[in-house]
Amino acid sequence: MKYKTIESVTGNEYILLDKELGLKHNPGEYKISLLDGASFVTTHGNDTLRVTYPNYNHNKRNSSQDEIWIFGCSCTYGWTLNDYETYPWLMQNKLSEFRVINFGVNEYSTVQSLMQLQKALKNRPKPKYVVVAYSHLHDHHNIYQNYWKSIYQKLVGRENEPVNIPYCTVDKEGNLHFSKKIAKSSSHNSAISNYLEIKLSKFREWYYKSHLVSKGLMEEFMKICESQRIKLIVGGLDDCRLTKNMLIYCKREGISALLMSANLKSLAIDKQDPSYPNANTNIKYAERLTEFIENNEAKILKKTKKRARVRNNSLGGSRLKNAI
């Protein structure tokens, strides 16, 4: 994640440390200038989440509106995009009967998204839909590969201050184990140390079975959503083999899943400077997710009308019988 400057319109720091999640966004408006000369404006509400509509204020929640919670990393947050270009904002424009909440945070893993969901359910009314935006890149995040620590440190802006990053591993029986690791910049940046770090990271990925960890995390999302009677949707951000494999796995486990973009290639072009979904890709994301939710709402309405007809016919038959 490379950028030139972050200018705070409201005077706040862009990122805050968080004891549980590692880091989170700070409320306020920010203008971020990129190295290529482009810039974008991003706004975080008082709840630290990126806004999805003008005059965003979740403290004034409309009780008549069901909510859609979208969890993910910087792709969902909308890095390099203005507020109004992100797919959660675009979905909000199309789904006016819902309130769309963007839980996406820069460099978050599925582990942190799961923790966000658990915390949010304790503090606010449950949503009707939970969307987990998944990319194969999250496999590395979930087991906390060490090469991500420099990204966290740059985001925080205090390279000597440790950041507690939650991560997950899986044992031989397939059980998940949650833990935390301190991310702190090292003064050793030689070519040899970087080479050894890459080799060690590949070994950790194999040892901790990162993709299996991600599947286990989706199962945890499913358990929570089923217990709360929330509709869970897993959306694939890219068309890579591992992302498609995850969607197939979710469907087999009874989780609704869809490929949000059939044309976006791997996001892992450069792990230190990944390419992010542009505005056009976010339009596609919004279209596919919106269509999926609208179709599901139509199915619910159809079932509701059918149950009402059956109930009315049953009551009508009872009244006729009593009259006789």
Short mmCIF file of C-alpha atoms in Angstrom, two decimals:
data_model
loop_
_atom_site.label_atom_id
_atom_site.label_comp_id
_atom_site.label_asym_id
_atom_site.label_seq_id
_atom_site.Cartn_x
_atom_site.Cartn_y
_atom_site.Cartn_z
CA MET A 1 0.00 0.00 0.00
CA LYS A 2 2.05 2.93 -1.30
CA TYR A 3 0.95 6.53 -0.95
CA LYS A 4 2.62 9.93 -0.84
CA THR A 5 0.67 11.89 1.78
CA ILE A 6 -2.46 11.66 3.93
CA GLU A 7 -3.98 15.08 4.62
CA SER A 8 -6.51 15.16 7.44
CA VAL A 9 -9.31 17.66 6.86
CA THR A 10 -10.55 17.25 10.46
CA GLY A 11 -7.13 17.12 12.13
CA ASN A 12 -7.33 13.46 13.18
CA GLU A 13 -4.74 10.76 12.57
CA TYR A 14 -5.80 8.38 9.80
CA ILE A 15 -5.26 5.16 11.77
CA LEU A 16 -5.72 4.26 15.44
CA LEU A 17 -4.28 1.29 17.29
CA ASP A 18 -6.83 -1.18 18.64
CA LYS A 19 -6.05 -3.69 21.40
CA GLU A 20 -8.33 -6.36 19.92
CA LEU A 21 -8.20 -5.81 16.18
CA GLY A 22 -4.71 -4.35 15.84
CA LEU A 23 -5.78 -1.16 14.13
CA LYS A 24 -8.87 0.70 12.97
CA HIS A 25 -9.70 3.88 11.08
CA ASN A 26 -10.09 7.16 12.90
CA PRO A 27 -13.29 9.23 12.41
CA GLY A 28 -12.84 12.14 10.05
CA GLU A 29 -12.29 13.17 6.43
CA TYR A 30 -8.96 12.56 4.68
CA LYS A 31 -7.40 13.40 1.32
CA ILE A 32 -4.88 10.75 0.27
CA SER A 33 -2.34 11.46 -2.47
CA LEU A 34 -0.86 8.49 -4.33
CA LEU A 35 2.62 8.21 -5.80
CA ASP A 36 1.32 8.40 -9.36
CA GLY A 37 -0.19 11.83 -8.69
CA ALA A 38 -3.79 10.68 -8.25
CA SER A 39 -5.72 11.38 -5.06
CA PHE A 40 -8.98 10.42 -3.40
CA VAL A 41 -11.10 11.54 -0.44
CA THR A 42 -12.21 9.09 2.22
CA THR A 43 -14.54 9.73 5.17
CA HIS A 44 -14.93 7.69 8.35
CA GLY A 45 -18.01 8.00 10.55
CA ASN A 46 -18.04 8.25 14.33
CA ASP A 47 -18.13 4.45 14.41
CA THR A 48 -14.72 4.48 12.56
CA LEU A 49 -16.31 2.83 9.48
CA ARG A 50 -16.19 4.30 5.99
CA VAL A 51 -19.33 6.18 5.04
CA THR A 52 -21.86 4.73 2.60
CA TYR A 53 -24.16 7.75 2.23
CA PRO A 54 -24.07 11.53 2.82
CA ASN A 55 -24.38 12.76 6.43
CA TYR A 56 -23.59 9.25 7.63
CA ASN A 57 -24.59 8.64 11.26
CA HIS A 58 -25.28 5.14 12.54
CA ASN A 59 -26.25 6.50 15.94
CA LYS A 60 -29.51 7.65 14.30
CA ARG A 61 -30.43 4.24 12.94
CA ASN A 62 -33.83 3.94 11.27
CA SER A 63 -35.42 0.99 13.07
CA SER A 64 -37.64 0.29 10.05
CA GLN A 65 -34.63 -0.47 7.86
CA ASP A 66 -32.89 -3.82 7.80
CA GLU A 67 -29.12 -3.64 7.53
CA ILE A 68 -26.54 -5.24 5.24
CA TRP A 69 -23.11 -5.61 6.82
CA ILE A 70 -20.20 -5.99 4.40
CA PHE A 71 -16.87 -7.26 5.77
CA GLY A 72 -13.53 -7.23 4.00
CA CYS A 73 -10.12 -5.67 3.50
CA SER A 74 -8.95 -2.57 1.62
CA CYS A 75 -10.78 -3.79 -1.51
CA THR A 76 -14.09 -3.44 0.34
CA TYR A 77 -12.96 -0.30 2.15
CA GLY A 78 -12.24 1.21 -1.26
CA TRP A 79 -8.58 2.18 -1.20
CA THR A 80 -7.75 4.59 -4.09
CA LEU A 81 -11.49 5.43 -4.47
CA ASN A 82 -13.63 8.34 -3.34
CA ASP A 83 -16.47 7.54 -0.94
CA TYR A 84 -19.11 7.58 -3.66
CA GLU A 85 -17.14 5.15 -5.87
CA THR A 86 -17.00 2.25 -3.40
CA TYR A 87 -19.33 -0.68 -3.99
CA PRO A 88 -21.01 -0.46 -0.53
CA TRP A 89 -21.94 3.18 -1.34
CA LEU A 90 -23.24 2.15 -4.78
CA MET A 91 -25.29 -0.64 -3.20
CA GLN A 92 -26.78 1.82 -0.74
CA ASN A 93 -27.98 3.95 -3.68
CA LYS A 94 -29.73 0.94 -5.21
CA LEU A 95 -31.09 -0.68 -2.04
CA SER A 96 -32.81 2.27 -0.39
CA GLU A 97 -34.94 -0.01 1.79
CA PHE A 98 -31.75 -1.23 3.50
CA ARG A 99 -28.97 0.47 5.41
CA VAL A 100 -25.61 -0.72 4.02
CA ILE A 101 -22.68 -0.74 6.45
CA ASN A 102 -19.08 -0.93 5.16
CA PHE A 103 -16.96 -2.80 7.73
CA GLY A 104 -14.01 -2.98 5.31
CA VAL A 105 -10.69 -1.91 6.84
CA ASN A 106 -7.31 -1.57 5.14
CA GLU A 107 -5.28 -4.81 5.29
CA TYR A 108 -7.84 -6.67 7.42
CA SER A 109 -7.94 -10.45 7.40
CA THR A 110 -10.96 -12.74 7.63
CA VAL A 111 -9.94 -13.27 11.27
CA GLN A 112 -10.39 -9.57 11.99
CA SER A 113 -13.66 -9.50 10.03
CA LEU A 114 -14.98 -12.35 12.17
CA MET A 115 -14.02 -10.45 15.31
CA GLN A 116 -15.76 -7.35 13.94
CA LEU A 117 -18.96 -9.34 13.46
CA GLN A 118 -18.83 -10.77 16.97
CA LYS A 119 -18.31 -7.33 18.47
CA ALA A 120 -20.95 -5.60 16.33
CA LEU A 121 -23.62 -8.16 17.27
CA LYS A 122 -23.09 -7.25 20.92
CA ASN A 123 -23.43 -3.53 20.33
CA ARG A 124 -26.11 -3.12 17.69
CA PRO A 125 -29.26 -4.81 16.31
CA LYS A 126 -28.47 -7.76 14.07
CA PRO A 127 -28.52 -7.26 10.27
CA LYS A 128 -30.59 -9.16 7.74
CA TYR A 129 -27.54 -9.91 5.56
CA VAL A 130 -23.86 -10.41 6.27
CA VAL A 131 -21.54 -10.27 3.24
CA VAL A 132 -17.96 -11.56 3.55
CA ALA A 133 -15.87 -10.29 0.63
CA TYR A 134 -13.11 -12.86 0.07
CA SER A 135 -9.89 -12.92 -1.94
CA HIS A 136 -7.18 -15.56 -1.98
CA LEU A 137 -4.91 -12.84 -0.54
CA HIS A 138 -6.74 -13.20 2.77
CA ASP A 139 -5.21 -16.65 3.20
CA HIS A 140 -1.86 -14.97 3.87
CA HIS A 141 -3.41 -12.39 6.17
CA ASN A 142 -5.27 -15.00 8.21
CA ILE A 143 -2.11 -16.78 9.35
CA TYR A 144 -0.21 -13.47 9.54
CA GLN A 145 2.70 -13.82 7.17
CA ASN A 146 5.54 -11.64 8.47
CA TYR A 147 5.85 -9.63 5.26
CA TRP A 148 2.57 -7.91 6.15
CA LYS A 149 4.12 -6.29 9.23
CA SER A 150 5.77 -3.48 7.22
CA ILE A 151 2.37 -2.62 5.71
CA TYR A 152 0.78 -2.39 9.14
CA GLN A 153 3.62 -0.25 10.44
CA LYS A 154 3.36 2.15 7.47
CA LEU A 155 -0.39 2.47 7.98
CA VAL A 156 0.01 3.24 11.66
CA GLY A 157 2.84 5.68 10.88
CA ARG A 158 4.78 4.83 14.02
CA GLU A 159 7.32 2.27 12.91
CA ASN A 160 8.76 1.57 16.37
CA GLU A 161 5.38 1.06 18.03
CA PRO A 162 4.21 -2.58 18.19
CA VAL A 163 0.84 -3.57 16.76
CA ASN A 164 -0.99 -6.64 18.09
CA ILE A 165 -2.32 -8.49 15.05
CA PRO A 166 -4.80 -11.38 15.50
CA TYR A 167 -4.26 -14.48 13.38
CA CYS A 168 -5.32 -18.11 13.20
CA THR A 169 -3.86 -21.59 12.70
CA VAL A 170 -5.37 -25.05 12.27
CA ASP A 171 -4.32 -28.31 13.92
CA LYS A 172 -4.27 -31.87 12.55
CA GLU A 173 -7.89 -32.41 13.59
CA GLY A 174 -9.00 -29.33 11.67
CA ASN A 175 -9.65 -27.18 14.76
CA LEU A 176 -8.94 -23.46 14.56
CA HIS A 177 -6.69 -21.76 17.09
CA PHE A 178 -6.79 -17.99 17.51
CA SER A 179 -3.82 -15.97 18.71
CA LYS A 180 -2.07 -12.60 18.38
CA LYS A 181 1.37 -11.59 17.18
CA ILE A 182 3.22 -8.34 17.70
CA ALA A 183 4.12 -6.58 14.45
CA LYS A 184 7.20 -4.44 14.96
CA SER A 185 9.55 -3.15 12.29
CA SER A 186 13.00 -4.65 12.16
CA SER A 187 16.20 -2.70 11.49
CA HIS A 188 17.56 -5.61 9.41
CA ASN A 189 16.65 -5.01 5.78
CA SER A 190 19.48 -6.76 3.98
CA ALA A 191 18.91 -8.76 0.82
CA ILE A 192 19.80 -11.96 2.70
CA SER A 193 17.32 -11.31 5.52
CA ASN A 194 14.57 -10.46 3.00
CA TYR A 195 15.29 -13.66 1.07
CA LEU A 196 15.18 -15.75 4.24
CA GLU A 197 11.96 -14.04 5.30
CA ILE A 198 10.26 -14.95 2.01
CA LYS A 199 11.42 -18.57 2.32
CA LEU A 200 10.22 -18.71 5.93
CA SER A 201 6.85 -17.20 4.97
CA LYS A 202 6.30 -19.88 2.33
CA PHE A 203 7.10 -22.56 4.88
CA ARG A 204 4.68 -21.04 7.40
CA GLU A 205 1.96 -20.91 4.75
CA TRP A 206 2.40 -24.62 4.07
CA TYR A 207 2.71 -25.52 7.76
CA TYR A 208 -0.34 -23.54 8.86
CA LYS A 209 -2.41 -24.54 5.79
CA SER A 210 -3.61 -21.00 5.11
CA HIS A 211 -6.45 -21.86 2.70
CA LEU A 212 -7.78 -24.46 5.14
CA VAL A 213 -7.73 -21.79 7.84
CA SER A 214 -9.82 -19.50 5.61
CA LYS A 215 -12.38 -22.27 5.07
CA GLY A 216 -12.60 -22.82 8.81
CA LEU A 217 -13.22 -19.12 9.33
CA MET A 218 -16.10 -19.21 6.84
CA GLU A 219 -17.59 -22.04 8.89
CA GLU A 220 -17.37 -19.81 11.97
CA PHE A 221 -19.22 -17.06 10.09
CA MET A 222 -21.87 -19.62 9.14
CA LYS A 223 -22.33 -20.82 12.74
CA ILE A 224 -22.84 -17.28 14.01
CA CYS A 225 -25.21 -16.28 11.21
CA GLU A 226 -27.28 -19.46 11.52
CA SER A 227 -27.63 -18.97 15.27
CA GLN A 228 -28.79 -15.38 14.70
CA ARG A 229 -30.96 -16.21 11.66
CA ILE A 230 -28.88 -13.93 9.43
CA LYS A 231 -28.42 -14.60 5.71
CA LEU A 232 -24.70 -15.11 5.00
CA ILE A 233 -23.24 -14.36 1.57
CA VAL A 234 -19.61 -14.95 0.56
CA GLY A 235 -18.51 -12.87 -2.43
CA GLY A 236 -15.38 -13.60 -4.45
CA LEU A 237 -13.38 -10.45 -5.23
CA ASP A 238 -11.26 -12.05 -7.97
CA ASP A 239 -11.35 -15.01 -10.33
CA CYS A 240 -8.23 -16.80 -9.05
CA ARG A 241 -8.26 -20.56 -8.57
CA LEU A 242 -8.18 -20.40 -4.77
CA THR A 243 -10.98 -17.82 -4.66
CA LYS A 244 -13.16 -19.99 -6.90
CA ASN A 245 -12.30 -23.01 -4.77
CA MET A 246 -13.52 -21.14 -1.70
CA LEU A 247 -16.83 -20.29 -3.37
CA ILE A 248 -17.34 -23.95 -4.37
CA TYR A 249 -16.57 -25.01 -0.81
CA CYS A 250 -19.05 -22.49 0.65
CA LYS A 251 -21.85 -23.66 -1.63
CA ARG A 252 -21.15 -27.26 -0.68
CA GLU A 253 -21.44 -26.27 3.00
CA GLY A 254 -24.78 -24.53 2.39
CA ILE A 255 -23.43 -20.96 2.31
CA SER A 256 -24.65 -18.64 -0.44
CA ALA A 257 -21.67 -17.65 -2.58
CA LEU A 258 -21.10 -15.76 -5.82
CA LEU A 259 -18.24 -14.46 -7.92
CA MET A 260 -18.52 -10.68 -7.73
CA SER A 261 -16.28 -10.12 -10.76
CA ALA A 262 -15.58 -12.66 -13.49
CA ASN A 263 -12.96 -10.50 -15.22
CA LEU A 264 -10.74 -9.24 -12.41
CA LYS A 265 -7.42 -11.08 -12.46
CA SER A 266 -5.26 -11.88 -9.46
CA LEU A 267 -4.80 -9.01 -7.04
CA ALA A 268 -1.44 -10.45 -5.94
CA ILE A 269 0.68 -8.79 -8.63
CA ASP A 270 3.05 -7.43 -5.99
CA LYS A 271 2.46 -8.25 -2.33
CA GLN A 272 4.01 -4.94 -1.27
CA ASP A 273 2.03 -2.90 -3.79
CA PRO A 274 -1.09 -4.83 -4.86
CA SER A 275 -3.42 -3.47 -7.50
CA TYR A 276 -6.81 -2.49 -6.12
CA PRO A 277 -10.22 -2.82 -7.76
CA ASN A 278 -10.93 0.38 -9.68
CA ALA A 279 -14.21 2.30 -9.91
CA ASN A 280 -15.52 0.20 -12.82
CA THR A 281 -14.83 -3.02 -10.93
CA ASN A 282 -16.67 -1.64 -7.90
CA ILE A 283 -19.67 -0.95 -10.14
CA LYS A 284 -19.63 -4.62 -11.14
CA TYR A 285 -19.31 -5.69 -7.50
CA ALA A 286 -22.32 -3.55 -6.58
CA GLU A 287 -24.41 -4.83 -9.50
CA ARG A 288 -23.83 -8.50 -8.73
CA LEU A 289 -24.35 -8.23 -4.98
CA THR A 290 -27.42 -6.05 -5.42
CA GLU A 291 -28.91 -8.47 -7.95
CA PHE A 292 -28.27 -11.40 -5.61
CA ILE A 293 -29.95 -9.67 -2.66
CA GLU A 294 -32.90 -8.48 -4.76
CA ASN A 295 -33.45 -12.02 -6.06
CA ASN A 296 -33.31 -13.38 -2.54
CA GLU A 297 -35.80 -10.76 -1.36
CA ALA A 298 -38.12 -11.75 -4.21
CA LYS A 299 -37.92 -15.40 -3.09
CA ILE A 300 -38.73 -14.42 0.50
CA LEU A 301 -41.72 -12.37 -0.67
CA LYS A 302 -42.98 -15.24 -2.79
CA LYS A 303 -42.76 -17.68 0.14
CA THR A 304 -44.48 -15.17 2.43
CA LYS A 305 -47.40 -14.75 0.01
CA LYS A 306 -47.67 -18.53 -0.40
CA ARG A 307 -47.83 -19.06 3.38
CA ALA A 308 -50.44 -16.31 3.64
CA ARG A 309 -52.62 -18.00 0.96
CA VAL A 310 -52.36 -21.35 2.71
CA ARG A 311 -53.25 -19.77 6.04
CA ASN A 312 -56.21 -17.88 4.56
CA ASN A 313 -57.50 -21.02 2.82
CA SER A 314 -57.19 -22.92 6.08
CA LEU A 315 -59.10 -20.27 8.00
CA GLY A 316 -61.73 -20.07 5.28
CA GLY A 317 -62.24 -23.82 5.43
CA SER A 318 -62.62 -23.70 9.19
CA ARG A 319 -65.25 -20.96 9.02
CA LEU A 320 -67.15 -22.89 6.35
CA LYS A 321 -67.09 -26.02 8.49
CA ASN A 322 -68.37 -24.12 11.53
CA ALA A 323 -71.12 -22.55 9.48
CA ILE A 324 -72.32 -26.01 8.36
#
